[in-house]
Structure formats: C-alpha cells, structure tokens
Amino acid sequence: MSKICPKCGKELPDDARFCMDCGYTIDKQESGGLLNNFPLPTLFIVLIVAILIIGGVFILSSGSGDNNNAPDRTDEVTHAVDLTIAGVGGWDSDSGKKSYTLYTEGIFNSVPGNLKGYNVKTTYYDSNGSEIGHETEKLENVYYDTEFSISFGYYTTYKLPDPDHVKVEIINGGKVIDSYTEQIDTNKIDYLN
C-alpha cells in the first residue's frame, strides 16, 4: 500500500516522510516539522544549495539585458512579488470519470508584507497559444514561508490537455502588476509519459 501526498496527490512509498514532488512533509504530527526529516549534514547542504540558487536567481534577475520572465514594470504599482517558476507537473485520475490535473511549482523570492488583495492567476496554454484553462487564487492562500517551491494553480479537466507553456499573473486591485511565463517540460507530467 502507498501513501498519497495530501498537498499534490502524488503516490508515495509507505515509508515516505516527505513528498518527492512538492516537498510537503507527510509525517508532520510525528516528525515535528521539516527540519527533523533530514540528518544535519544533509540539511546543511540543502540550505547552502538553496542560498546559492536564490542568490544566482537574484544576480541574474538584476543583471542587464532582456529577461523573458521579467515582469513589465511600466506602471506605477509597486511590484512586491518576485516569483521563479520551477516547473509544471500533472497527474491523471482513474477514479470515476478520467480526469487530468496540472499544477505549477514556484519559488516566491519576495512577497509584500500584507498579502491581502493580491491574487495569483495561473493559465495553461497549448502550443497554438490557446488557453487550456486557468485557476485564480488568493496569494494569502498560496504562499507560506519556505525555501522550497510551492505548488499552486491546480487545474483539472476531463479532456486530455497538451500543455506548452504557463503564465502566472500577480493581480492587485483588479490590475496585473507582475507576469511570469515559462515553457512546460512535459517530462514532469505523468500522463504524458
């Protein structure tokens, strides 16, 4: 028998203590939190790698030149959200009518101090640029303080989607203040392999 991740739905081995897909701690009650899931040397290495990755992203995003993921900063709104899209995953369900779910993983490098009024709209597109579907969520329901990527933008359909790219928009006051687009690596989507 296998465990199912309560956050992303990924099937896991019985002895799994965290989800290998989204990083969610499975044994929160028993383990006392994420730090107890790793031996100290492993945790130290993970923290150093995370700091190096975040530092590299910061250096790349602050450098000169065009950046396809850089948000349009031509309006007067303060851009308080900095997001790195880590990838898109997906799974299918055989229970009842066959369904297909897509979700986005992202690292929120910075967020505003007050999350109220901010929404995250995640839209999935096919290779023709046609919308497959989208999900809009409150940022305060998506974001939590972590060094790992956060899964959000869960979209389920009964028609087999063929995703090509994802667009994540940060909305405040009904206005898009940040936008990030990323090509989808279909190798990370279970039902396409």
Backbone as numpy.savetxt, mean C-alpha at the origin, in Angstrom:
# Nx Ny Nz CAx CAy CAz Cx Cy Cz
-3.83 -27.39 8.02 -4.68 -26.21 8.02 -3.78 -24.98 8.02
-4.23 -23.91 7.37 -3.44 -22.70 7.25 -4.15 -21.53 7.91
-3.36 -20.53 8.26 -3.91 -19.29 8.78 -4.24 -18.38 7.61
-5.13 -17.44 7.83 -5.46 -16.40 6.86 -5.13 -15.06 7.52
-4.40 -14.22 6.82 -4.08 -12.90 7.35 -5.36 -12.09 7.48
-5.69 -11.57 8.67 -6.92 -10.80 8.83 -6.87 -9.45 8.13
-5.69 -9.00 7.73 -5.58 -7.69 7.09 -5.71 -7.79 5.58
-4.94 -8.70 4.93 -4.95 -8.75 3.46 -5.55 -10.03 2.90
-5.83 -11.04 3.75 -6.47 -12.25 3.30 -5.53 -13.29 2.73
-4.23 -13.08 2.80 -3.24 -14.02 2.27 -3.23 -15.29 3.12
-3.16 -16.46 2.45 -3.07 -17.72 3.17 -1.64 -17.90 3.67
-1.50 -18.28 4.94 -0.19 -18.36 5.58 -0.01 -19.73 6.23
1.24 -20.13 6.47 1.48 -21.38 7.19 0.96 -21.27 8.63
0.68 -22.44 9.25 0.14 -22.47 10.61 1.02 -21.76 11.62
2.35 -21.84 11.44 3.26 -21.26 12.42 3.64 -19.81 12.10
2.97 -19.20 11.12 3.29 -17.81 10.75 2.95 -16.86 11.89
3.88 -15.96 12.18 3.65 -14.95 13.22 3.36 -13.60 12.61
3.70 -13.46 11.31 3.36 -12.22 10.59 3.12 -12.57 9.14
2.38 -11.73 8.44 2.04 -11.95 7.03 3.24 -11.60 6.17
3.61 -12.52 5.30 4.75 -12.29 4.42 4.40 -11.32 3.30
3.13 -11.03 3.10 2.70 -10.10 2.05 2.61 -8.67 2.55
1.88 -8.46 3.67 1.63 -7.10 4.13 2.33 -6.76 5.45
2.97 -7.72 6.11 3.71 -7.45 7.33 2.87 -7.41 8.59
1.58 -7.70 8.48 0.68 -7.66 9.63 1.09 -8.72 10.66
1.14 -8.34 11.93 1.49 -9.27 13.00 0.28 -10.15 13.31
0.42 -11.46 13.13 -0.69 -12.39 13.31 -0.94 -12.65 14.79
0.11 -12.87 15.57 -0.02 -13.22 16.98 0.11 -12.00 17.87
-0.68 -10.96 17.59 -0.55 -9.73 18.39 -0.83 -9.99 19.86
-1.82 -10.81 20.18 -2.18 -11.06 21.57 -1.05 -11.78 22.31
-0.43 -12.77 21.63 0.59 -13.58 22.30 1.97 -12.93 22.26
2.28 -12.27 21.12 3.66 -11.83 20.95 3.96 -10.50 21.61
2.93 -9.71 21.86 3.16 -8.42 22.48 3.59 -7.37 21.47
3.50 -7.65 20.18 3.79 -6.64 19.17 4.83 -7.09 18.18
5.07 -6.23 17.21 5.95 -6.53 16.10 7.39 -6.77 16.52
7.87 -6.05 17.52 9.28 -6.17 17.91 9.62 -7.56 18.42
8.67 -8.25 19.02 8.94 -9.58 19.55 8.96 -10.65 18.46
8.56 -10.29 17.23 8.54 -11.26 16.14 9.93 -11.53 15.58
10.89 -10.69 15.88 12.21 -10.81 15.29 13.28 -10.93 16.38
14.29 -11.76 16.14 15.44 -11.75 17.04 16.12 -10.38 16.92
16.79 -9.95 17.96 17.38 -8.61 18.01 18.30 -8.33 16.82
19.22 -9.23 16.42 20.07 -8.91 15.26 19.26 -8.70 13.98
18.24 -9.51 13.78 17.40 -9.37 12.59 16.67 -8.05 12.62
16.12 -7.69 13.76 15.40 -6.43 13.90 16.34 -5.26 13.61
17.55 -5.32 14.12 18.54 -4.27 13.88 18.82 -4.11 12.39
19.01 -5.21 11.69 19.27 -5.18 10.25 18.08 -4.61 9.51
16.87 -5.04 9.87 15.65 -4.55 9.22 15.52 -3.04 9.41
15.80 -2.55 10.62 15.70 -1.12 10.87 16.72 -0.34 10.05
17.94 -0.83 9.96 18.97 -0.14 9.18 18.58 -0.11 7.70
18.10 -1.23 7.17 17.69 -1.28 5.77 16.53 -0.31 5.53
15.57 -0.28 6.44 14.42 0.64 6.30 14.89 2.09 6.30
15.82 2.43 7.19 16.33 3.80 7.24 17.06 4.14 5.94
17.86 3.21 5.42 18.57 3.46 4.17 17.61 3.63 3.00
16.55 2.82 2.95 15.56 2.93 1.87 14.84 4.26 1.95
14.38 4.62 3.14 13.65 5.89 3.30 14.58 7.06 2.98
15.83 6.99 3.43 16.80 8.04 3.11 17.05 8.14 1.61
17.16 6.99 0.94 17.36 6.98 -0.51 16.17 7.56 -1.25
14.97 7.22 -0.81 13.76 7.78 -1.42 13.73 9.29 -1.23
14.09 9.75 -0.03 14.10 11.19 0.24 15.12 11.90 -0.66
16.30 11.34 -0.79 17.34 11.96 -1.63 16.89 11.99 -3.08
16.33 10.88 -3.58 15.87 10.83 -4.96 14.73 11.79 -5.21
13.80 11.89 -4.26 12.65 12.76 -4.46 13.01 14.23 -4.34
14.09 14.56 -3.65 14.47 15.96 -3.51 15.49 16.39 -4.57
15.96 15.42 -5.38 16.92 15.75 -6.43 16.25 16.47 -7.58
17.09 16.97 -8.51 16.55 17.69 -9.66 16.15 16.71 -10.74
15.42 17.20 -11.75 14.98 16.38 -12.86 13.53 15.97 -12.71
13.03 15.34 -13.75 11.62 14.92 -13.76 11.46 13.66 -12.93
10.36 13.59 -12.25 10.01 12.42 -11.46 8.56 12.10 -11.73
8.32 10.96 -12.39 6.95 10.60 -12.77 6.04 10.44 -11.58
6.58 10.10 -10.42 5.74 9.92 -9.23 5.58 11.20 -8.43
6.28 12.27 -8.82 6.21 13.51 -8.05 4.84 14.15 -8.26
4.21 14.58 -7.18 2.91 15.20 -7.32 3.01 16.58 -7.97
1.92 16.99 -8.61 1.85 18.32 -9.21 1.70 19.32 -8.08
2.65 20.23 -7.95 2.67 21.16 -6.83 2.42 22.59 -7.29
1.50 22.76 -8.26 1.26 24.08 -8.79 0.18 24.84 -8.05
-0.60 24.19 -7.20 -1.65 24.89 -6.47 -1.13 25.40 -5.13
-2.02 26.05 -4.38 -1.62 26.70 -3.14 -1.75 25.81 -1.91
-2.29 24.61 -2.07 -2.50 23.73 -0.92 -1.16 23.19 -0.44
-0.99 23.11 0.88 0.22 22.54 1.45 0.18 21.02 1.23
1.24 20.49 0.65 1.32 19.05 0.37 1.96 18.35 1.56
1.12 17.79 2.39 1.61 17.21 3.63 1.79 15.70 3.55
1.36 15.07 2.44 1.46 13.62 2.32 2.55 13.28 1.32
3.48 12.44 1.74 4.53 11.94 0.86 4.40 10.42 0.86
4.10 9.85 -0.30 3.80 8.43 -0.42 4.72 7.78 -1.44
5.22 6.59 -1.12 5.94 5.75 -2.07 5.11 4.50 -2.29
4.69 4.27 -3.53 3.92 3.06 -3.83 4.89 1.89 -3.91
4.69 0.90 -3.06 5.58 -0.26 -2.99 5.16 -1.36 -3.96
3.90 -1.35 -4.40 3.44 -2.36 -5.33 1.95 -2.59 -5.21
1.46 -3.45 -6.09 0.05 -3.83 -6.10 -0.02 -5.34 -6.02
-0.89 -5.85 -5.17 -1.09 -7.29 -5.04 -2.53 -7.64 -5.33
-2.82 -8.92 -5.30 -4.19 -9.34 -5.53 -4.37 -10.82 -5.29
-5.60 -11.20 -5.08 -5.94 -12.61 -4.90 -7.34 -12.84 -5.44
-7.68 -14.12 -5.64 -9.03 -14.47 -6.06 -9.68 -15.32 -4.99
-11.00 -15.38 -5.04 -11.76 -16.12 -4.04 -12.63 -17.14 -4.74
-12.62 -18.37 -4.23 -13.46 -19.42 -4.79 -14.73 -19.64 -3.98
-14.84 -18.96 -2.84 -16.03 -19.15 -2.01 -17.20 -18.39 -2.64
-18.26 -19.12 -2.95 -19.41 -18.51 -3.61 -19.04 -18.15 -5.03
-19.49 -16.99 -5.49 -19.18 -16.51 -6.83 -17.72 -16.08 -6.88
-17.01 -16.48 -7.94 -15.58 -16.16 -8.10 -15.39 -14.65 -8.12
-14.49 -14.14 -7.28 -14.20 -12.72 -7.24 -12.69 -12.50 -7.26
-12.30 -11.28 -7.61 -10.90 -10.90 -7.73 -10.68 -9.61 -6.96
-9.64 -9.57 -6.14 -9.36 -8.40 -5.32 -7.97 -7.85 -5.63
-7.91 -6.54 -5.80 -6.64 -5.82 -5.97 -6.43 -4.94 -4.75
-5.19 -4.74 -4.35 -4.88 -3.81 -3.27 -3.51 -3.19 -3.53
-3.29 -2.03 -2.95 -2.03 -1.29 -3.13 -1.27 -1.29 -1.81
0.04 -1.39 -1.90 0.91 -1.28 -0.73 1.74 -0.01 -0.89
1.80 0.79 0.17 2.56 2.03 0.09 3.21 2.37 1.41
4.27 3.14 1.32 4.95 3.64 2.51 4.64 5.14 2.59
3.99 5.52 3.68 3.67 6.92 3.91 4.88 7.54 4.60
5.70 8.25 3.82 6.92 8.85 4.35 6.61 10.03 5.27
5.52 10.76 4.96 5.07 11.82 5.86 3.58 12.04 5.64
2.92 12.42 6.72 1.48 12.70 6.69 1.25 13.95 7.54
0.11 14.61 7.34 -0.16 15.79 8.17 -0.40 15.40 9.62
-0.20 16.34 10.53 -0.44 16.08 11.94 -1.89 15.74 12.23
-2.81 16.38 11.52 -4.23 16.10 11.67 -4.72 15.47 10.38
-5.13 14.19 10.44 -5.53 13.45 9.25 -6.97 13.71 8.82
-7.74 14.37 9.67 -9.15 14.61 9.36 -9.29 15.43 8.09
-10.23 15.03 7.25 -10.50 15.75 6.00 -9.69 15.24 4.81
-8.70 14.38 5.05 -7.90 13.82 3.97 -8.47 12.47 3.55
-8.57 12.27 2.23 -9.02 10.99 1.68 -7.96 10.45 0.74
-7.96 9.13 0.57 -7.06 8.45 -0.36 -7.92 7.75 -1.40
-7.78 8.14 -2.67 -8.51 7.49 -3.76 -7.52 6.66 -4.55
-7.76 5.34 -4.62 -6.89 4.42 -5.33 -7.65 3.91 -6.55
-7.11 4.17 -7.74 -7.78 3.78 -8.99 -6.88 2.84 -9.78
-7.45 1.73 -10.24 -6.73 0.73 -11.02 -7.13 0.88 -12.49
-6.13 0.84 -13.39 -6.36 1.01 -14.82 -5.80 -0.17 -15.60
-6.42 -0.46 -16.77 -5.86 -1.47 -17.66 -4.88 -0.81 -18.61
-4.30 -1.59 -19.54 -3.26 -1.05 -20.43 -3.80 -0.03 -21.43
-5.13 0.03 -21.62 -5.74 1.02 -22.51 -6.02 2.32 -21.78
-5.74 2.37 -20.48 -6.02 3.56 -19.69 -7.46 3.62 -19.21
-8.20 2.53 -19.40 -9.58 2.47 -18.92 -9.59 2.08 -17.45
-10.47 2.72 -16.69 -10.56 2.43 -15.26 -11.17 1.05 -15.04
-10.48 0.25 -14.23 -11.01 -1.04 -13.80 -11.95 -0.82 -12.62
-11.51 0.02 -11.70 -12.31 0.34 -10.51 -11.48 1.16 -9.54
-12.14 1.68 -8.53 -11.43 2.50 -7.54 -12.04 2.32 -6.16
-11.28 2.77 -5.18 -11.71 2.74 -3.77 -11.26 4.04 -3.14
-12.18 4.71 -2.43 -11.85 5.94 -1.72 -12.02 5.70 -0.22
-10.99 6.06 0.55 -10.99 5.82 1.99 -10.49 7.07 2.70
-10.88 7.20 3.96 -10.34 8.28 4.78 -8.89 7.94 5.12
-8.01 8.92 5.02 -6.60 8.70 5.35 -6.46 8.23 6.79
-7.29 8.74 7.70 -7.20 8.34 9.10 -7.57 6.87 9.30
-8.30 6.25 8.35 -8.62 4.83 8.43 -7.55 3.96 7.77
-6.71 4.57 6.93 -5.67 3.84 6.20 -4.33 3.89 6.94
-3.94 5.07 7.39 -2.59 5.28 7.91 -2.47 4.90 9.38
-1.35 4.28 9.72 -0.92 4.09 11.10 0.60 4.16 11.09
1.19 4.50 12.21 2.63 4.72 12.30 3.37 3.39 12.22
4.08 3.17 11.14 4.85 1.95 10.93 5.96 2.23 9.92
7.00 1.43 9.97 8.08 1.53 8.99 7.83 0.62 7.79
6.79 -0.20 7.87 6.47 -1.14 6.81 5.42 -0.54 5.88
5.26 -1.15 4.72 4.24 -0.67 3.79 2.86 -0.99 4.35
1.91 -0.14 4.00 0.53 -0.26 4.46 -0.32 -0.66 3.26
-1.20 -1.64 3.45 -2.11 -2.07 2.39 -3.39 -1.25 2.44
-3.85 -0.80 1.28 -5.07 0.00 1.20 -5.62 -0.11 -0.22
-6.73 0.53 -0.47 -7.31 0.56 -1.81 -7.82 -0.79 -2.27
-8.42 -1.56 -1.36 -8.94 -2.88 -1.71 -10.14 -2.72 -2.65
-10.02 -3.27 -3.86 -11.11 -3.22 -4.84 -11.41 -4.65 -5.29
-12.67 -5.06 -5.18 -13.08 -6.41 -5.55 -14.06 -6.34 -6.71
-13.86 -7.24 -7.69 -14.73 -7.33 -8.86 -14.99 -8.79 -9.19
-16.08 -9.04 -9.91 -16.40 -10.41 -10.33 -15.92 -10.68 -11.75
-15.40 -9.66 -12.41 -14.85 -9.81 -13.76 -13.33 -9.82 -13.64
-12.67 -10.80 -14.28 -11.21 -10.93 -14.19 -10.54 -9.66 -14.72
-9.89 -8.89 -13.85 -9.24 -7.66 -14.31 -7.85 -7.94 -14.87
-7.39 -7.06 -15.74 -6.05 -7.14 -16.29 -5.37 -5.80 -16.01
-4.92 -5.58 -14.76 -4.40 -4.26 -14.37 -3.05 -3.94 -15.00
-2.83 -2.65 -15.27 -1.58 -2.19 -15.85 -0.89 -1.18 -14.94
-1.67 -0.23 -14.39 -1.08 0.76 -13.49 -2.12 1.23 -12.48
-1.61 1.82 -11.40 -2.46 2.32 -10.32 -2.16 3.80 -10.12
-3.20 4.53 -9.76 -3.05 5.95 -9.44 -3.62 6.18 -8.06
-2.81 6.77 -7.17 -3.26 7.08 -5.81 -3.32 8.60 -5.69
-4.50 9.09 -5.33 -4.69 10.53 -5.18 -4.99 10.85 -3.72
-4.35 11.90 -3.21 -4.64 12.40 -1.88 -5.56 13.60 -2.06
-6.71 13.54 -1.41 -7.76 14.55 -1.59 -8.01 15.24 -0.26
-8.13 16.57 -0.32 -8.48 17.35 0.86 -9.45 18.44 0.42
-10.59 18.52 1.09 -11.58 19.53 0.73 -12.12 19.34 -0.67
-12.20 18.10 -1.14 -12.71 17.81 -2.47 -11.72 18.11 -3.59
-10.49 18.47 -3.25 -9.48 18.84 -4.23 -8.30 17.87 -4.15
-7.82 17.40 -5.31 -6.65 16.53 -5.36 -5.42 17.37 -5.07
-4.70 17.02 -3.99 -3.51 17.79 -3.62 -2.21 17.05 -3.91
-2.28 15.73 -4.04 -1.12 14.92 -4.40 -1.60 13.76 -5.25
-0.77 13.33 -6.19 -1.12 12.22 -7.07 0.13 11.40 -7.36
0.00 10.10 -7.25 1.13 9.19 -7.48 0.67 8.07 -8.41
1.47 7.74 -9.43 1.13 6.69 -10.39 2.27 5.68 -10.44
1.92 4.40 -10.55 2.94 3.35 -10.57 2.49 2.23 -11.50
3.43 1.70 -12.32 3.15 0.51 -13.13 2.95 -0.67 -12.18
2.11 -1.60 -12.58 1.82 -2.77 -11.75 2.64 -3.95 -12.23
3.36 -4.57 -11.29 4.08 -5.82 -11.55 3.08 -6.95 -11.36
2.57 -7.50 -12.46 1.52 -8.52 -12.38 2.01 -9.82 -11.76
3.32 -9.99 -11.58 3.84 -11.19 -10.91 3.43 -11.24 -9.44
3.05 -10.09 -8.86 2.64 -10.05 -7.46 1.14 -10.33 -7.28
0.44 -10.57 -8.36 -1.00 -10.80 -8.31 -1.25 -12.28 -8.54
-1.68 -12.98 -7.49 -1.80 -14.43 -7.49 -2.57 -14.98 -8.68
-3.75 -14.42 -8.97 -4.61 -15.02 -9.99 -4.14 -14.77 -11.42
-3.11 -13.96 -11.63 -2.56 -13.75 -12.97 -1.37 -14.67 -13.23
-0.99 -15.49 -12.25 0.17 -16.37 -12.41 -0.24 -17.82 -12.28
